[in-house]
mmCIF file of C-alpha atoms in Angstrom:
data_model
loop_
_atom_site.group_PDB
_atom_site.id
_atom_site.type_symbol
_atom_site.label_atom_id
_atom_site.label_comp_id
_atom_site.label_asym_id
_atom_site.label_seq_id
_atom_site.Cartn_x
_atom_site.Cartn_y
_atom_site.Cartn_z
ATOM 1 C CA MET A 1 82.620 -13.940 161.112
ATOM 2 C CA ALA A 2 84.755 -10.926 160.648
ATOM 3 C CA ARG A 3 83.121 -7.591 160.281
ATOM 4 C CA ARG A 4 82.661 -6.602 156.692
ATOM 5 C CA SER A 5 83.123 -3.203 155.308
ATOM 6 C CA VAL A 6 80.095 -1.732 153.670
ATOM 7 C CA ARG A 7 82.226 0.165 151.181
ATOM 8 C CA LEU A 8 84.084 -2.998 150.123
ATOM 9 C CA GLU A 9 80.867 -4.915 149.917
ATOM 10 C CA ASN A 10 79.388 -2.346 147.611
ATOM 11 C CA ALA A 11 82.535 -2.469 145.558
ATOM 12 C CA GLY A 12 82.187 -6.350 145.093
ATOM 13 C CA TYR A 13 84.996 -7.289 147.373
ATOM 14 C CA TYR A 14 83.122 -10.289 148.978
ATOM 15 C CA ASP A 15 81.743 -13.462 147.480
ATOM 16 C CA VAL A 16 78.241 -14.773 147.857
ATOM 17 C CA ASP A 17 79.162 -16.566 151.032
ATOM 18 C CA GLY A 18 80.814 -13.441 152.344
ATOM 19 C CA SER A 19 84.437 -14.496 151.840
ATOM 20 C CA PRO A 20 86.856 -11.938 150.471
ATOM 21 C CA ARG A 21 87.646 -12.362 146.830
ATOM 22 C CA ILE A 22 91.276 -11.376 147.369
ATOM 23 C CA SER A 23 93.849 -14.065 148.081
ATOM 24 C CA TYR A 24 97.173 -13.308 149.632
ATOM 25 C CA SER A 25 100.357 -15.094 148.833
ATOM 26 C CA THR A 26 103.725 -14.803 150.415
ATOM 27 C CA GLY A 27 105.866 -11.972 149.036
ATOM 28 C CA THR A 28 103.486 -10.425 146.581
ATOM 29 C CA ARG A 29 99.976 -9.179 147.124
ATOM 30 C CA ARG A 30 97.639 -9.618 144.265
ATOM 31 C CA HIS A 31 94.011 -8.761 143.696
ATOM 32 C CA SER A 32 91.708 -10.916 141.664
ATOM 33 C CA PHE A 33 88.288 -9.889 140.503
ATOM 34 C CA PRO A 34 85.727 -11.917 138.665
ATOM 35 C CA GLN A 35 85.389 -11.012 135.063
ATOM 36 C CA ASP A 36 81.673 -10.503 135.446
ATOM 37 C CA GLN A 37 82.175 -8.081 138.261
ATOM 38 C CA VAL A 38 82.161 -4.438 137.453
ATOM 39 C CA ARG A 39 85.441 -2.774 138.057
ATOM 40 C CA PRO A 40 85.477 0.052 140.472
ATOM 41 C CA PRO A 41 85.060 3.393 138.785
ATOM 42 C CA GLN A 42 88.259 4.997 137.723
ATOM 43 C CA VAL A 43 88.932 8.373 138.940
ATOM 44 C CA ARG A 44 89.499 10.713 135.964
ATOM 45 C CA VAL A 45 92.457 12.863 136.443
ATOM 46 C CA SER A 46 91.479 16.353 135.507
ATOM 47 C CA GLU A 47 93.559 18.141 132.913
ATOM 48 C CA PRO A 48 95.788 20.814 134.219
ATOM 49 C CA VAL A 49 94.128 24.210 134.183
ATOM 50 C CA GLN A 50 95.801 26.551 131.778
ATOM 51 C CA ARG A 51 96.458 29.744 133.495
ATOM 52 C CA PRO A 52 96.345 32.933 131.382
ATOM 53 C CA GLU A 53 99.654 34.282 130.494
ATOM 54 C CA PRO A 54 100.541 37.246 132.625
ATOM 55 C CA VAL A 55 100.028 40.544 130.894
ATOM 56 C CA HIS A 56 103.120 42.618 130.659
ATOM 57 C CA ARG A 57 102.805 45.821 132.616
ATOM 58 C CA SER A 58 104.729 47.770 129.984
ATOM 59 C CA GLU A 59 101.687 47.866 127.626
ATOM 60 C CA PRO A 60 99.387 49.951 129.872
ATOM 61 C CA VAL A 61 102.306 52.180 130.684
ATOM 62 C CA GLN A 62 102.881 52.778 126.962
ATOM 63 C CA ARG A 63 99.180 53.429 126.455
ATOM 64 C CA SER A 64 99.224 55.900 129.325
ATOM 65 C CA GLU A 65 102.223 57.658 127.845
ATOM 66 C CA GLN A 66 100.552 57.765 124.423
ATOM 67 C CA THR A 67 97.378 59.164 125.973
ATOM 68 C CA ARG A 68 99.385 61.797 127.835
ATOM 69 C CA SER A 69 101.307 62.714 124.682
ATOM 70 C CA TRP A 70 98.103 62.978 122.693
ATOM 71 C CA ARG A 71 96.577 65.167 125.384
ATOM 72 C CA TRP A 72 99.576 67.490 125.342
ATOM 73 C CA PHE A 73 99.458 67.582 121.543
ATOM 74 C CA ASN A 74 95.765 68.590 121.678
ATOM 75 C CA TRP A 75 96.480 71.324 124.202
ATOM 76 C CA PHE A 76 99.385 72.582 122.129
ATOM 77 C CA SER A 77 97.257 72.561 118.953
ATOM 78 C CA TRP A 78 94.438 74.467 120.629
ATOM 79 C CA GLY A 79 96.882 76.953 122.089
ATOM 80 C CA LEU A 80 98.473 77.504 118.683
ATOM 81 C CA LEU A 81 95.053 77.936 117.089
ATOM 82 C CA LEU A 82 93.969 80.436 119.734
ATOM 83 C CA LYS A 83 97.205 82.361 119.288
ATOM 84 C CA LEU A 84 96.643 82.456 115.523
ATOM 85 C CA LEU A 85 93.072 83.683 115.985
ATOM 86 C CA PHE A 86 94.268 86.336 118.417
ATOM 87 C CA SER A 87 96.914 87.479 115.929
ATOM 88 C CA LEU A 88 94.353 87.665 113.120
ATOM 89 C CA THR A 89 91.975 89.584 115.363
ATOM 90 C CA SER A 90 94.741 91.987 116.350
ATOM 91 C CA LEU A 91 95.625 92.461 112.668
ATOM 92 C CA VAL A 92 92.021 93.239 111.749
ATOM 93 C CA VAL A 93 91.706 95.642 114.671
ATOM 94 C CA SER A 94 94.978 97.346 113.714
ATOM 95 C CA GLN A 95 93.789 97.714 110.102
ATOM 96 C CA VAL A 96 90.528 99.241 111.332
ATOM 97 C CA ASN A 97 92.445 101.569 113.648
ATOM 98 C CA LEU A 98 94.804 102.537 110.813
ATOM 99 C CA ARG A 99 91.838 103.305 108.569
ATOM 100 C CA SER A 100 90.291 105.370 111.346
ATOM 101 C CA LEU A 101 93.551 107.243 111.887
ATOM 102 C CA ARG A 102 93.774 107.991 108.177
ATOM 103 C CA MET A 103 90.234 109.322 108.152
ATOM 104 C CA GLU A 104 90.926 111.395 111.243
ATOM 105 C CA LEU A 105 94.128 112.767 109.672
ATOM 106 C CA HIS A 106 92.187 113.636 106.512
ATOM 107 C CA HIS A 107 89.599 115.517 108.572
ATOM 108 C CA LEU A 108 92.355 117.326 110.480
ATOM 109 C CA GLN A 109 93.966 118.391 107.209
ATOM 110 C CA GLN A 110 90.638 119.712 105.997
ATOM 111 C CA ASP A 111 90.134 121.601 109.261
ATOM 112 C CA LEU A 112 93.652 123.007 108.991
ATOM 113 C CA GLY A 113 92.947 124.160 105.467
ATOM 114 C CA ARG A 114 89.742 125.884 106.594
ATOM 115 C CA LEU A 115 91.591 127.567 109.469
ATOM 116 C CA GLN A 116 94.293 128.777 107.118
ATOM 117 C CA THR A 117 91.667 130.098 104.761
ATOM 118 C CA MET A 118 89.963 131.922 107.625
ATOM 119 C CA ALA A 119 93.259 133.291 108.940
ATOM 120 C CA HIS A 120 94.617 134.291 105.514
ATOM 121 C CA PRO A 121 91.718 134.657 103.090
ATOM 122 C CA GLN A 122 93.743 137.053 100.953
ATOM 123 C CA ALA A 123 96.225 134.287 100.117
ATOM 124 C CA THR A 124 93.595 131.887 98.818
ATOM 125 C CA LEU A 125 90.365 133.673 98.000
ATOM 126 C CA TRP A 126 91.094 137.221 96.947
ATOM 127 C CA GLY A 127 91.703 138.144 93.353
ATOM 128 C CA ASN A 128 95.337 138.348 92.317
ATOM 129 C CA PHE A 129 96.147 141.005 89.715
ATOM 130 C CA ALA A 130 99.815 139.977 89.603
ATOM 131 C CA LEU A 131 99.022 136.529 88.214
ATOM 132 C CA ALA A 132 100.750 135.520 84.988
ATOM 133 C CA SER A 133 97.836 133.369 83.808
ATOM 134 C CA HIS A 134 95.580 136.450 83.992
ATOM 135 C CA GLY A 135 97.918 138.615 81.900
ATOM 136 C CA ALA A 136 100.378 140.028 84.447
ATOM 137 C CA GLN A 137 104.007 140.323 83.354
ATOM 138 C CA VAL A 138 107.415 140.774 84.912
ATOM 139 C CA LEU A 139 109.431 143.581 83.329
ATOM 140 C CA THR A 140 112.869 142.030 83.607
ATOM 141 C CA ALA A 141 114.550 145.181 82.280
ATOM 142 C CA PHE A 142 113.469 147.025 85.435
ATOM 143 C CA SER A 143 114.026 144.072 87.786
ATOM 144 C CA SER A 144 117.156 142.715 89.479
ATOM 145 C CA SER A 145 119.295 140.086 87.781
ATOM 146 C CA THR A 146 118.829 136.440 88.646
ATOM 147 C CA HIS A 147 121.496 135.103 90.991
ATOM 148 C CA GLN A 148 123.894 132.570 89.501
ATOM 149 C CA GLN A 149 124.909 130.060 92.153
ATOM 150 C CA LYS A 150 128.650 129.380 92.133
ATOM 151 C CA GLY A 151 129.565 125.764 91.540
ATOM 152 C CA SER A 152 126.110 124.829 90.230
ATOM 153 C CA PRO A 153 125.961 122.241 87.412
ATOM 154 C CA SER A 154 125.621 123.649 83.927
ATOM 155 C CA TRP A 155 122.299 121.885 83.397
ATOM 156 C CA LEU A 156 120.762 123.473 86.506
ATOM 157 C CA THR A 157 118.890 126.540 85.274
ATOM 158 C CA PRO A 158 117.917 129.021 88.011
ATOM 159 C CA TYR A 159 114.324 130.163 88.186
ATOM 160 C CA SER A 160 113.451 133.457 86.534
ATOM 161 C CA PRO A 161 111.484 136.272 88.231
ATOM 162 C CA TRP A 162 108.407 134.955 86.449
ATOM 163 C CA GLU A 163 108.343 132.198 89.064
ATOM 164 C CA VAL A 164 106.938 134.593 91.680
ATOM 165 C CA ILE A 165 103.804 135.445 89.652
ATOM 166 C CA LYS A 166 102.808 131.872 88.733
ATOM 167 C CA GLY A 167 100.388 131.783 91.638
ATOM 168 C CA GLN A 168 102.021 129.156 93.855
ATOM 169 C CA TYR A 169 99.884 127.999 96.745
ATOM 170 C CA TYR A 170 100.514 126.384 100.108
ATOM 171 C CA PRO A 171 102.608 124.393 100.663
ATOM 172 C CA LEU A 172 105.410 125.973 98.726
ATOM 173 C CA VAL A 173 108.114 123.727 97.279
ATOM 174 C CA PRO A 174 111.568 124.499 98.710
ATOM 175 C CA GLY A 175 113.905 125.783 96.010
ATOM 176 C CA HIS A 176 111.155 126.816 93.565
ATOM 177 C CA CYS A 177 111.891 130.504 93.934
ATOM 178 C CA TRP A 178 113.489 133.464 92.221
ATOM 179 C CA ALA A 179 116.824 134.403 93.738
ATOM 180 C CA PHE A 180 118.618 137.695 93.144
ATOM 181 C CA SER A 181 122.126 138.522 94.311
ATOM 182 C CA GLY A 182 122.748 140.278 97.585
ATOM 183 C CA GLN A 183 120.312 141.446 100.241
ATOM 184 C CA THR A 184 118.609 144.111 98.155
ATOM 185 C CA GLY A 185 116.720 143.834 94.891
ATOM 186 C CA GLU A 186 113.746 144.976 92.807
ATOM 187 C CA LEU A 187 110.795 143.282 91.119
ATOM 188 C CA PHE A 188 108.831 145.292 88.548
ATOM 189 C CA VAL A 189 105.396 143.880 87.629
ATOM 190 C CA ALA A 190 102.847 145.014 85.054
ATOM 191 C CA LEU A 191 99.431 144.172 86.536
ATOM 192 C CA SER A 192 96.738 142.442 84.533
ATOM 193 C CA GLN A 193 94.477 145.508 84.953
ATOM 194 C CA LYS A 194 94.496 148.994 86.387
ATOM 195 C CA ILE A 195 93.315 148.729 89.991
ATOM 196 C CA HIS A 196 93.067 150.385 93.366
ATOM 197 C CA VAL A 197 95.713 148.485 95.308
ATOM 198 C CA SER A 198 94.473 147.373 98.743
ATOM 199 C CA HIS A 199 96.793 144.511 99.809
ATOM 200 C CA ILE A 200 99.889 142.618 98.737
ATOM 201 C CA THR A 201 100.990 139.108 99.676
ATOM 202 C CA VAL A 202 104.590 137.919 99.877
ATOM 203 C CA GLY A 203 105.386 134.202 100.033
ATOM 204 C CA HIS A 204 108.406 132.224 101.258
ATOM 205 C CA ILE A 205 108.840 128.740 102.741
ATOM 206 C CA SER A 206 108.492 128.504 106.512
ATOM 207 C CA LYS A 207 111.161 127.459 108.999
ATOM 208 C CA GLU A 208 109.470 124.071 109.341
ATOM 209 C CA GLN A 209 109.996 123.441 105.626
ATOM 210 C CA SER A 210 113.630 124.478 105.669
ATOM 211 C CA VAL A 211 116.211 121.713 106.185
ATOM 212 C CA THR A 212 118.280 124.072 108.352
ATOM 213 C CA GLY A 213 115.351 125.325 110.398
ATOM 214 C CA GLU A 214 116.110 128.898 109.269
ATOM 215 C CA ILE A 215 115.028 131.090 106.334
ATOM 216 C CA LEU A 216 117.935 133.513 106.116
ATOM 217 C CA SER A 217 117.307 134.103 102.404
ATOM 218 C CA ALA A 218 113.752 135.348 102.958
ATOM 219 C CA PRO A 219 113.086 139.079 102.416
ATOM 220 C CA LYS A 220 112.728 141.053 105.617
ATOM 221 C CA ALA A 221 112.102 144.767 105.082
ATOM 222 C CA PHE A 222 110.618 145.841 101.755
ATOM 223 C CA ALA A 223 108.761 148.762 100.202
ATOM 224 C CA LEU A 224 106.013 148.923 97.582
ATOM 225 C CA TYR A 225 105.542 151.587 94.926
ATOM 226 C CA GLY A 226 102.707 152.165 92.480
ATOM 227 C CA LEU A 227 103.062 153.590 88.981
ATOM 228 C CA GLU A 228 100.515 154.626 86.376
ATOM 229 C CA GLU A 229 103.097 154.423 83.589
ATOM 230 C CA VAL A 230 106.322 152.474 83.230
ATOM 231 C CA ASP A 231 108.481 155.594 83.266
ATOM 232 C CA GLY A 232 106.078 157.579 85.462
ATOM 233 C CA PRO A 233 106.637 158.776 89.007
ATOM 234 C CA LYS A 234 106.683 156.200 91.791
ATOM 235 C CA VAL A 235 104.096 156.534 94.553
ATOM 236 C CA HIS A 236 105.195 155.053 97.867
ATOM 237 C CA LEU A 237 102.441 152.754 99.137
ATOM 238 C CA GLY A 238 104.140 151.579 102.322
ATOM 239 C CA THR A 239 107.097 149.824 103.926
ATOM 240 C CA PHE A 240 106.571 146.400 105.478
ATOM 241 C CA GLN A 241 108.415 143.556 107.150
ATOM 242 C CA TYR A 242 108.171 139.838 106.481
ATOM 243 C CA GLU A 243 108.340 137.854 109.746
ATOM 244 C CA SER A 244 110.535 134.749 109.718
ATOM 245 C CA ASP A 245 108.366 133.052 112.369
ATOM 246 C CA GLY A 246 105.126 133.812 110.555
ATOM 247 C CA ASP A 247 103.104 131.921 107.965
ATOM 248 C CA SER A 248 104.482 131.162 104.508
ATOM 249 C CA PHE A 249 102.099 133.679 102.917
ATOM 250 C CA GLN A 250 101.954 137.020 104.708
ATOM 251 C CA THR A 251 99.522 139.698 103.585
ATOM 252 C CA PHE A 252 99.983 143.409 104.168
ATOM 253 C CA GLU A 253 97.379 146.132 103.899
ATOM 254 C CA ILE A 254 97.930 149.253 101.830
ATOM 255 C CA LYS A 255 96.683 152.239 103.813
ATOM 256 C CA GLU A 256 97.935 155.113 101.660
ATOM 257 C CA HIS A 257 96.850 156.297 98.216
ATOM 258 C CA THR A 258 94.074 153.703 98.039
ATOM 259 C CA SER A 259 92.086 155.954 95.728
ATOM 260 C CA ASN A 260 94.876 156.039 93.124
ATOM 261 C CA ILE A 261 94.779 153.763 90.109
ATOM 262 C CA PHE A 262 97.977 151.904 89.228
ATOM 263 C CA ARG A 263 98.927 149.759 86.281
ATOM 264 C CA PHE A 264 102.414 148.874 87.556
ATOM 265 C CA VAL A 265 103.892 148.077 90.937
ATOM 266 C CA LYS A 266 107.483 147.878 92.069
ATOM 267 C CA LEU A 267 108.640 145.773 95.011
ATOM 268 C CA GLU A 268 111.946 146.893 96.532
ATOM 269 C CA VAL A 269 113.574 144.469 98.999
ATOM 270 C CA LEU A 270 115.624 146.514 101.483
ATOM 271 C CA THR A 271 117.140 143.628 103.477
ATOM 272 C CA ASN A 272 116.761 139.896 104.101
ATOM 273 C CA HIS A 273 117.009 137.739 107.239
ATOM 274 C CA GLY A 274 120.784 137.388 107.234
ATOM 275 C CA LEU A 275 122.067 135.690 104.078
ATOM 276 C CA GLU A 276 124.563 137.873 102.246
ATOM 277 C CA ASP A 277 124.907 135.969 98.959
ATOM 278 C CA TYR A 278 121.323 136.123 97.704
ATOM 279 C CA THR A 279 117.656 136.658 98.564
ATOM 280 C CA CYS A 280 114.797 134.323 97.581
ATOM 281 C CA LEU A 281 111.281 135.315 96.674
ATOM 282 C CA TYR A 282 108.700 132.574 96.152
ATOM 283 C CA SER A 283 105.439 134.419 95.545
ATOM 284 C CA PHE A 284 104.160 137.948 95.042
ATOM 285 C CA ARG A 285 100.491 138.869 94.772
ATOM 286 C CA VAL A 286 98.661 142.139 94.404
ATOM 287 C CA HIS A 287 95.046 142.520 95.538
ATOM 288 C CA GLY A 288 92.638 145.366 95.003
ATOM 289 C CA LYS A 289 89.560 146.545 93.160
ATOM 290 C CA ILE A 290 88.930 147.396 89.561
ATOM 291 C CA PRO A 291 87.812 151.054 89.105
ATOM 292 C CA GLU A 292 84.061 151.435 88.629
ATOM 293 C CA ALA A 293 84.551 153.206 85.312
ATOM 294 C CA ALA A 294 86.437 150.199 83.986
ATOM 295 C CA THR A 295 83.738 147.772 85.078
ATOM 296 C CA THR A 296 80.989 149.679 83.263
ATOM 297 C CA LEU A 297 82.787 149.589 79.933
#
């Protein structure tokens, strides 16, 4: 008996007597199985595994580029914001500094005013007896004529000699002066009261105020006379000189005849600082003391 295969036996290949159930014929090989025999198990062919579609590499690259762009946008935004904050801070600081500078300039102006008052108290604090608002007058009949500028418009009226006794204070306004022709002239003033004359003050703009940097029209040498009556004798009270490099208001002390009482004074300009056509006088003040007899009345 031929050797049987255990695998074929288990699969029902042999009959009860051990003969193979398969018959062979010439040409074609056929297999026959009893109907009541269980067919060998069919091998199930597994379905093909669906592989995931490959992910395109362009998508992560785009995301990376978007992330990089967003990062640069954030940095740019923060930089712009910081620059704006810095500009605002600088503006606030500059405003504070400007306010501080204005305050400091105001204090400096006050200090300058105090220094000027200390240096020239007669120009700001002393009584002025040649002040029009207190009753002083200019006697134009005994004073020089007002200079008429050639080529001036008809509507431009020159200032009268009354301009010098209006009590102008520092700083003087350029052009607001009384001008008389030539380098010599006279100003005759009736004082507000009879006084002992102690000082006089003459005013003219400074070189710093002049557009040319010079004050050639300013009086230079001048003399002062005192009179008790209009047609009375003149008493020479001194000859003085106005310095072109000095302050706008220059005060001069009267050292002679201080005990005399005068109701009128006459200012005679002897020369100016170089201008031949005319001489300008901005301010004239007379300081002194009222006689004791007059104060007791």
